[in-house]
Short mmCIF file of C-alpha atoms in Angstrom, two decimals:
data_model
loop_
_atom_site.label_atom_id
_atom_site.label_comp_id
_atom_site.label_asym_id
_atom_site.label_seq_id
_atom_site.Cartn_x
_atom_site.Cartn_y
_atom_site.Cartn_z
CA MET A 247 42.64 27.10 -82.63
CA LYS A 248 42.13 24.97 -85.63
CA THR A 249 44.44 25.87 -88.57
CA ARG A 250 44.31 22.91 -90.91
CA THR A 251 41.70 22.61 -93.57
CA CYS A 252 41.23 19.40 -95.50
CA LEU A 253 38.59 19.07 -98.16
CA ARG A 254 37.79 16.87 -101.21
CA VAL A 255 37.67 18.39 -104.61
CA ASN A 256 36.26 16.24 -107.43
CA GLY A 257 36.95 13.17 -105.36
CA THR A 258 40.57 13.94 -104.41
CA GLN A 259 41.50 14.86 -100.86
CA TYR A 260 43.59 18.04 -100.41
CA GLU A 261 45.08 19.86 -97.50
CA VAL A 262 44.72 23.58 -97.99
CA PRO A 263 47.99 25.47 -97.67
CA PRO A 264 47.65 28.12 -94.80
CA SER A 265 48.18 30.93 -97.38
CA PHE A 266 44.84 29.98 -99.02
CA SER A 267 42.66 29.37 -95.93
CA GLY A 268 41.69 33.03 -95.72
CA ARG A 269 41.06 33.34 -99.44
CA ARG A 270 37.99 32.57 -101.52
CA LEU A 271 37.32 28.99 -102.65
CA LEU A 272 37.32 30.42 -106.21
CA ASP A 273 41.01 31.55 -105.74
CA TYR A 274 41.92 28.21 -104.22
CA LEU A 275 40.35 26.24 -107.09
CA ARG A 276 41.88 28.33 -109.87
CA SER A 277 45.28 29.32 -108.41
CA ALA A 278 46.22 26.41 -106.15
CA LEU A 279 44.60 23.52 -107.91
CA GLY A 280 44.62 24.89 -111.47
CA LEU A 281 40.92 24.13 -111.90
CA VAL A 282 40.27 27.11 -114.12
CA GLY A 283 36.92 25.81 -115.48
CA THR A 284 35.26 27.77 -112.58
CA LYS A 285 35.08 31.37 -113.77
CA GLU A 286 35.01 34.65 -111.91
CA GLY A 287 32.38 37.03 -113.16
CA CYS A 288 31.13 39.64 -110.78
CA GLY A 289 32.86 38.40 -107.62
CA GLU A 290 29.78 39.41 -105.63
CA GLY A 291 27.53 36.38 -105.94
CA ASP A 292 25.29 37.89 -108.63
CA CYS A 293 26.31 36.21 -111.87
CA GLY A 294 26.74 32.48 -110.91
CA ALA A 295 29.71 31.90 -113.24
CA CYS A 296 31.65 30.57 -110.27
CA THR A 297 28.92 28.07 -109.17
CA VAL A 298 30.29 24.88 -107.68
CA LEU A 299 28.62 22.12 -105.61
CA VAL A 300 29.43 21.95 -101.89
CA ASP A 301 28.27 18.63 -100.56
CA GLY A 302 26.03 18.46 -103.53
CA THR A 303 24.49 21.96 -103.04
CA PRO A 304 25.17 24.76 -105.54
CA MET A 305 26.89 27.78 -104.14
CA CYS A 306 28.98 30.72 -105.39
CA SER A 307 32.61 29.97 -104.83
CA CYS A 308 33.40 33.71 -104.80
CA LEU A 309 31.45 34.00 -101.54
CA LEU A 310 33.05 31.06 -99.68
CA LEU A 311 36.17 31.29 -97.53
CA THR A 312 38.31 28.18 -98.23
CA GLY A 313 39.15 27.76 -94.55
CA VAL A 314 35.55 27.09 -93.54
CA LEU A 315 35.20 24.08 -95.84
CA ASP A 316 37.08 21.59 -93.68
CA GLY A 317 35.66 18.11 -94.31
CA ARG A 318 33.43 19.22 -97.20
CA GLU A 319 33.23 17.80 -100.73
CA VAL A 320 33.48 20.29 -103.61
CA THR A 321 32.49 19.43 -107.15
CA THR A 322 33.54 21.76 -110.04
CA ILE A 323 32.83 21.59 -113.74
CA GLU A 324 35.95 19.41 -114.08
CA GLY A 325 34.39 16.82 -111.71
CA LEU A 326 31.09 16.33 -113.61
CA PRO A 327 30.76 12.97 -115.35
CA GLU A 328 31.95 12.88 -118.96
CA ALA A 329 28.66 11.37 -120.18
CA PHE A 330 26.70 14.27 -118.69
CA LEU A 331 29.08 16.86 -120.18
CA SER A 332 28.76 15.36 -123.69
CA GLN A 333 25.01 15.36 -123.41
CA PHE A 334 24.94 18.91 -122.10
CA ALA A 335 27.33 20.09 -124.88
CA ALA A 336 25.18 18.46 -127.57
CA ILE A 337 21.94 20.08 -126.29
CA CYS A 338 23.56 23.51 -125.95
CA THR A 339 24.88 23.23 -129.53
CA GLU A 340 21.47 22.06 -130.81
CA TYR A 341 19.59 25.02 -129.21
CA GLY A 342 22.28 27.67 -129.64
CA ALA A 343 22.58 28.07 -125.93
CA VAL A 344 26.28 28.92 -125.91
CA GLN A 345 27.98 31.90 -127.41
CA CYS A 346 31.03 33.28 -125.58
CA GLY A 347 30.85 30.33 -123.04
CA TYR A 348 31.91 32.30 -119.94
CA CYS A 349 28.68 31.57 -118.04
CA THR A 350 28.57 27.94 -119.33
CA PRO A 351 30.49 26.10 -116.52
CA GLY A 352 28.26 27.61 -113.88
CA ILE A 353 25.19 26.63 -115.84
CA ALA A 354 26.47 23.10 -116.40
CA VAL A 355 27.05 22.69 -112.63
CA MET A 356 23.50 23.88 -111.95
CA ALA A 357 22.14 21.55 -114.63
CA ALA A 358 24.05 18.52 -113.14
CA TRP A 359 22.58 19.38 -109.70
CA LEU A 360 19.05 19.41 -111.10
CA ARG A 361 19.65 16.19 -113.05
CA ASP A 362 20.73 14.52 -109.78
CA GLY A 363 17.45 15.54 -108.18
CA GLY A 364 19.02 18.28 -106.05
CA ASN A 365 15.94 20.47 -106.40
CA ASP A 366 13.06 19.34 -104.11
CA MET A 367 10.94 22.32 -104.97
CA ASN A 368 10.06 20.62 -108.25
CA ASP A 369 7.16 22.93 -109.11
CA GLU A 370 9.65 25.68 -109.96
CA PRO A 371 10.11 26.53 -113.65
CA VAL A 372 13.56 26.20 -115.30
CA SER A 373 13.76 30.07 -115.59
CA LYS A 374 13.39 30.40 -111.82
CA LEU A 375 15.93 27.69 -111.00
CA PHE A 376 18.53 29.40 -113.20
CA GLU A 377 17.83 32.90 -111.77
CA GLY A 378 21.28 32.99 -110.34
CA ASN A 379 23.14 32.35 -113.66
CA LEU A 380 23.51 35.45 -115.78
CA CYS A 381 24.20 35.19 -119.53
CA ARG A 382 24.95 38.30 -121.57
CA CYS A 383 24.92 36.62 -124.99
CA THR A 384 21.97 34.30 -125.58
CA GLY A 385 19.16 36.42 -124.26
CA TYR A 386 18.16 33.35 -122.15
CA GLN A 387 15.45 31.93 -124.41
CA GLN A 388 17.85 29.45 -126.01
CA LEU A 389 19.22 28.57 -122.60
CA ILE A 390 15.79 27.95 -121.14
CA GLU A 391 14.83 25.77 -124.10
CA ALA A 392 18.03 23.75 -123.88
CA LEU A 393 17.76 23.26 -120.16
CA THR A 394 14.16 22.30 -120.43
CA ALA A 395 15.13 19.69 -123.07
CA LEU A 396 17.85 18.41 -120.81
CA SER A 397 15.59 17.95 -117.74
CA MET B 297 33.09 38.20 -98.11
CA VAL B 298 32.79 40.75 -100.87
CA TRP B 299 34.01 43.49 -98.57
CA ALA B 300 36.94 41.22 -97.41
CA SER B 301 37.98 40.40 -100.93
CA GLN B 302 38.05 44.04 -101.83
CA HIS B 303 40.05 45.02 -98.78
CA GLY B 304 42.73 42.31 -98.94
CA GLU B 305 42.86 38.92 -97.16
CA PRO B 306 41.40 38.77 -93.64
CA GLN B 307 44.05 38.42 -90.90
CA GLN B 308 41.73 36.83 -88.45
CA TRP B 309 38.40 35.11 -88.91
CA ALA B 310 36.04 32.78 -87.17
CA TRP B 311 33.52 30.40 -88.71
CA THR B 312 30.20 30.42 -86.84
CA GLY B 313 28.26 28.37 -89.37
CA GLY B 314 29.24 25.15 -87.61
CA ILE B 315 27.87 25.96 -84.12
CA ASP B 316 25.16 23.43 -83.43
CA GLU B 317 22.89 25.67 -81.44
CA TRP B 318 22.95 28.22 -84.24
CA ARG B 319 21.84 25.68 -86.86
CA LEU B 320 18.56 24.82 -85.13
CA VAL B 321 14.94 25.74 -85.78
CA ASP B 322 12.85 25.29 -82.61
CA ILE B 323 9.07 25.42 -82.66
CA SER B 324 7.21 25.35 -79.34
CA ASP B 325 3.54 26.12 -79.47
CA LYS B 326 3.41 29.26 -81.71
CA GLN B 327 6.85 30.46 -80.79
CA VAL B 328 9.53 29.99 -83.47
CA ARG B 329 13.24 30.26 -82.81
CA ILE B 330 15.67 30.35 -85.80
CA GLY B 331 19.41 30.09 -85.18
CA ALA B 332 21.87 32.48 -86.77
CA ALA B 333 23.37 29.78 -89.06
CA VAL B 334 20.07 28.71 -90.58
CA THR B 335 20.25 29.52 -94.32
CA LEU B 336 17.36 31.00 -96.29
CA ALA B 337 17.08 27.78 -98.30
CA GLN B 338 16.77 25.74 -95.16
CA ALA B 339 14.03 28.06 -93.76
CA VAL B 340 12.11 27.86 -97.06
CA ARG B 341 12.22 24.09 -97.15
CA PHE B 342 11.03 23.75 -93.58
CA ARG B 343 7.25 23.09 -94.25
CA GLU B 344 6.03 24.05 -90.77
CA LEU B 345 7.58 27.44 -91.10
CA ARG B 346 5.53 28.15 -94.21
CA SER B 347 2.31 27.96 -92.22
CA LEU B 348 3.70 29.55 -89.07
CA ILE B 349 5.62 32.53 -90.42
CA SER B 350 4.35 32.68 -93.99
CA ALA B 351 5.33 36.37 -94.63
CA VAL B 352 8.95 35.75 -93.59
CA ILE B 353 9.18 32.65 -95.82
CA ASP B 354 7.56 34.59 -98.80
CA GLY B 355 10.50 37.03 -98.40
CA ALA B 356 13.22 34.37 -97.78
CA ALA B 357 12.13 32.64 -101.05
CA VAL B 358 12.93 35.65 -103.18
CA VAL B 359 16.25 36.83 -101.81
CA GLY B 360 19.00 36.69 -104.46
CA SER B 361 19.15 33.35 -106.21
CA VAL B 362 19.19 29.52 -105.60
CA GLN B 363 22.95 29.67 -104.97
CA LEU B 364 22.79 32.70 -102.69
CA ARG B 365 19.88 31.25 -100.64
CA ASN B 366 22.00 28.12 -100.05
CA GLN B 367 24.72 30.26 -98.41
CA ALA B 368 22.91 33.31 -97.00
CA THR B 369 21.15 33.18 -93.61
CA LEU B 370 18.08 34.84 -92.24
CA VAL B 371 20.00 36.51 -89.54
CA GLY B 372 22.50 37.74 -92.20
CA ASN B 373 19.59 39.44 -94.03
CA VAL B 374 18.69 41.14 -90.75
CA CYS B 375 22.26 42.25 -89.90
CA THR B 376 22.70 43.70 -93.40
CA ALA B 377 19.94 46.12 -92.37
CA SER B 378 19.03 47.06 -95.87
CA PRO B 379 15.81 49.16 -96.00
CA GLY B 380 14.65 46.78 -98.77
CA GLY B 381 15.70 43.49 -97.11
CA ASP B 382 13.13 41.00 -98.31
CA THR B 383 12.62 39.10 -95.03
CA LEU B 384 12.40 42.24 -92.87
CA PRO B 385 8.75 43.32 -93.31
CA GLY B 386 7.67 39.75 -92.50
CA LEU B 387 9.91 39.72 -89.45
CA TYR B 388 8.10 42.93 -88.26
CA VAL B 389 4.65 41.52 -88.52
CA HIS B 390 5.81 38.39 -86.78
CA ASP B 391 7.15 40.52 -83.85
CA ALA B 392 10.72 39.21 -84.26
CA MET B 393 13.07 39.56 -81.26
CA VAL B 394 16.77 39.55 -82.07
CA GLU B 395 18.94 37.56 -79.59
CA VAL B 396 22.31 39.15 -78.97
CA VAL B 397 25.30 37.93 -76.98
CA ASN B 398 28.52 39.77 -76.14
CA ALA B 399 32.04 38.60 -75.60
CA ALA B 400 31.50 38.28 -71.86
CA GLY B 401 28.58 35.93 -72.55
CA SER B 402 25.78 38.18 -71.36
CA ARG B 403 22.65 38.03 -73.47
CA ARG B 404 19.97 40.57 -74.48
CA SER B 405 16.92 40.46 -76.62
CA VAL B 406 15.99 43.40 -78.82
CA LYS B 407 12.82 44.14 -80.82
CA ILE B 408 13.56 44.09 -84.54
CA SER B 409 12.31 47.63 -84.91
CA GLU B 410 14.89 48.80 -82.29
CA PHE B 411 17.61 46.54 -83.73
CA LEU B 412 17.48 48.15 -87.15
CA CYS B 413 18.55 51.79 -86.83
CA ALA B 414 19.31 53.15 -90.27
CA PRO B 415 20.40 51.83 -93.75
CA GLY B 416 23.23 49.36 -93.02
CA LYS B 417 23.16 50.24 -89.26
CA THR B 418 22.10 48.00 -86.43
CA ASN B 419 22.21 48.60 -82.68
CA LEU B 420 24.92 45.95 -82.19
CA ALA B 421 27.77 47.23 -80.01
CA PRO B 422 31.40 46.20 -80.67
CA GLY B 423 31.96 42.59 -79.45
CA GLU B 424 28.35 41.58 -79.87
CA LEU B 425 26.91 38.84 -82.12
CA VAL B 426 23.43 37.89 -83.14
CA THR B 427 22.71 34.22 -82.15
CA GLY B 428 19.18 33.92 -83.50
CA LEU B 429 15.65 35.29 -83.81
CA THR B 430 12.51 34.50 -81.88
CA LEU B 431 9.25 34.89 -83.79
CA CYS B 432 5.56 34.91 -82.99
CA GLY B 433 3.92 32.31 -85.28
CA LEU B 434 0.43 32.45 -86.68
CA ALA B 435 -2.61 31.43 -84.58
CA PRO B 436 -5.83 29.85 -85.93
CA HIS B 437 -7.83 32.23 -88.12
CA GLU B 438 -4.72 34.12 -88.89
CA GLY B 439 -2.59 34.59 -92.06
CA SER B 440 0.44 36.61 -93.18
CA THR B 441 1.88 37.48 -96.61
CA PHE B 442 4.74 39.45 -98.12
CA HIS B 443 4.82 40.96 -101.62
CA ARG B 444 7.46 42.97 -103.26
CA PHE B 445 7.80 44.79 -106.57
CA THR B 446 10.96 44.52 -108.68
CA GLN B 447 11.85 45.38 -112.23
CA ARG B 448 13.42 42.00 -112.84
CA ASN B 449 12.09 38.66 -111.60
CA ALA B 450 15.40 37.61 -110.01
CA LEU B 451 18.56 39.01 -108.42
CA ASP B 452 16.81 42.33 -108.00
CA LEU B 453 16.14 44.63 -104.96
CA ALA B 454 12.63 45.65 -104.09
CA ILE B 455 11.40 49.01 -105.30
CA ALA B 456 8.76 48.68 -102.54
CA SER B 457 7.51 45.77 -100.49
CA VAL B 458 4.71 45.19 -97.95
CA ALA B 459 3.97 42.49 -95.37
CA ALA B 460 0.62 42.09 -93.75
CA ARG B 461 -0.74 39.88 -90.95
CA VAL B 462 -4.45 39.54 -90.43
CA ARG B 463 -6.42 37.62 -87.77
CA PHE B 464 -10.19 37.17 -87.94
CA GLU B 465 -12.70 36.61 -85.17
CA SER B 466 -14.11 33.14 -85.11
CA ASP B 467 -16.90 34.39 -87.47
CA GLY B 468 -14.27 34.51 -90.15
CA GLN B 469 -15.41 37.98 -91.24
CA THR B 470 -14.46 40.56 -88.65
CA VAL B 471 -10.81 41.50 -88.39
CA ALA B 472 -9.61 40.93 -84.82
CA GLN B 473 -6.07 42.02 -85.31
CA ALA B 474 -3.91 43.33 -88.10
CA SER B 475 -0.36 44.54 -88.64
CA LEU B 476 1.40 46.02 -91.73
CA ALA B 477 5.10 46.70 -92.43
CA LEU B 478 6.56 48.48 -95.46
CA GLY B 479 9.98 47.86 -96.96
CA ALA B 480 12.25 50.00 -99.20
CA VAL B 481 10.17 53.11 -98.63
CA GLY B 482 12.01 54.55 -95.56
CA PRO B 483 15.42 54.38 -93.93
CA THR B 484 14.32 51.19 -92.20
CA VAL B 485 11.19 49.05 -92.47
CA LEU B 486 8.18 51.10 -91.39
CA ASP B 487 5.55 49.67 -89.09
CA VAL B 488 2.32 51.39 -90.11
CA ALA B 489 0.14 50.50 -87.12
CA ASP B 490 -2.35 53.34 -87.76
CA ALA B 491 -3.15 52.04 -91.22
CA ALA B 492 -3.49 48.43 -89.92
CA ALA B 493 -5.71 49.64 -87.05
CA LEU B 494 -8.27 50.89 -89.60
CA LEU B 495 -9.01 47.25 -90.44
CA VAL B 496 -9.71 46.06 -86.92
CA GLY B 497 -13.35 45.50 -85.86
CA HIS B 498 -14.62 45.54 -89.43
CA ALA B 499 -15.13 43.13 -92.31
CA LEU B 500 -12.62 43.52 -95.10
CA GLU B 501 -14.75 45.58 -97.48
CA PRO B 502 -13.10 47.16 -100.52
CA SER B 503 -13.76 50.67 -99.23
CA ARG B 504 -12.02 49.93 -95.91
CA LEU B 505 -9.17 48.23 -97.64
CA ARG B 506 -8.64 51.28 -99.80
CA GLN B 507 -8.69 53.57 -96.80
CA CYS B 508 -6.04 51.45 -95.16
CA ALA B 509 -3.86 51.31 -98.24
CA ALA B 510 -4.17 55.12 -98.68
CA LEU B 511 -3.02 55.76 -95.10
CA ALA B 512 -0.11 53.31 -95.57
CA ALA B 513 0.98 55.14 -98.70
CA GLU B 514 0.62 58.50 -96.90
CA SER B 515 2.75 57.20 -93.96
CA CYS B 516 5.68 55.99 -95.98
CA ARG B 517 8.85 58.02 -96.52
CA PRO B 518 10.26 56.94 -99.87
CA ILE B 519 13.25 58.49 -101.73
CA THR B 520 13.83 58.95 -105.40
CA ASP B 521 16.76 57.00 -106.85
CA HIS B 522 17.82 55.02 -109.95
CA ARG B 523 15.22 52.34 -109.22
CA ALA B 524 12.09 54.52 -108.92
CA SER B 525 10.74 57.93 -108.01
CA GLN B 526 9.29 58.88 -104.61
CA ASP B 527 5.83 59.29 -106.12
CA TYR B 528 5.97 55.89 -107.96
CA ARG B 529 7.00 54.13 -104.76
CA ARG B 530 4.15 55.73 -102.86
CA GLN B 531 1.60 54.54 -105.49
CA LEU B 532 3.20 51.03 -105.37
CA VAL B 533 2.75 50.93 -101.58
CA GLN B 534 -0.98 51.62 -102.02
CA THR B 535 -1.40 48.86 -104.61
CA LEU B 536 0.86 46.34 -102.77
CA THR B 537 -0.97 46.94 -99.47
CA MET B 538 -4.36 46.15 -101.08
CA ASP B 539 -2.97 42.94 -102.56
CA VAL B 540 -1.02 41.81 -99.57
CA VAL B 541 -3.91 42.35 -97.07
CA ALA B 542 -6.23 40.41 -99.38
CA ALA B 543 -3.67 37.65 -99.66
CA ALA B 544 -3.05 37.44 -95.90
CA ALA B 545 -6.84 37.38 -95.40
CA ALA B 546 -7.19 34.51 -97.89
CA ARG B 547 -4.53 32.56 -95.99
CA ALA B 548 -6.28 33.30 -92.73
CA ARG B 549 -9.54 31.91 -94.16
CA GLY B 550 -7.57 28.89 -95.30
CA SER B 551 -6.44 28.25 -91.77
CA ILE B 552 -10.07 28.60 -90.69
CA ALA B 553 -11.06 25.93 -93.14
CA MET B 554 -8.19 23.74 -91.86
CA THR B 555 -9.14 24.11 -88.18
CA LEU B 556 -12.82 23.34 -88.71
#
């Protein structure tokens, strides 16, 4: 029976303490690694605030058991390139696409995934691609405009 | 996962997502086998599946969100056994068989209509697991489609949904075979064979289509809840059936054009 879990987070290799292997990736990132940029919203996979990339694919970290991620590469908001984050912040400011900011890390991770060509269904409109990221402040229009400008 | 996080940390767990056999999609002739670890996103991206099991892929493409489809599996959607599961009506019209194995290693295969018993209930016994699904893919002159109606465009559950599969005779006009399945309007998906049978042996004239849709609406058993009333759901079934049969027929004609 395998008990050790090793994974990379933002380029650094970690061995997961046994006490976290049966907990959610979200808990491991926030409590064990102190990477609190990833937010917990609904905890049920609806809101997308906890979105991270696993081997380059966006997933909800509240629905992943840390122990199953042996050998995988996780990227959180903290691991996105500085240049991208500056550009993302500038565009969000320009379009008024941020208010309380709670959903923003998840949206930034999705935007980085799209920018890196992660989406091969490229006929999908921005509003469809961000269907899994809820925002209760902006009313979405500003977000859609900002994300369209970014892509 | 949600259940587990609400009920404390799991003491024991096993990860089945890494089992090679479960991650495979096999296509031999018109038979499609999809392993239990194949995610919805993988199924949707698999181009051959779009033309072989169109109605299932229509459903898989609208479950949850981008993130969820990267994690959730087709078999997971089946085992959740929600009356409104988006892939389920498509699986019915593609005659899905559910492959089950128990702890002793003995295997059985169950028709999807027998596998799904009630909301949230399957016929899995303790110690059994689902290893995959076997589906009957589309033949030439045949098309299938799934449509659903929701209040929001994303992250919403169907108020009603319908899948249709239509095969034409080689004349491209007369319906040779048809099947219809309704979602979210009964305790499980409803196979409305009587309504589909009205189409067989005839051309798809509007009056016949209306007759079929009316019988489908009559046969469903919707409930009233916070999403919609019983009566509204019944009317939706009628409209969706008209649309979905026409869309499946258009795909079948497309496949006629392609095989010529």
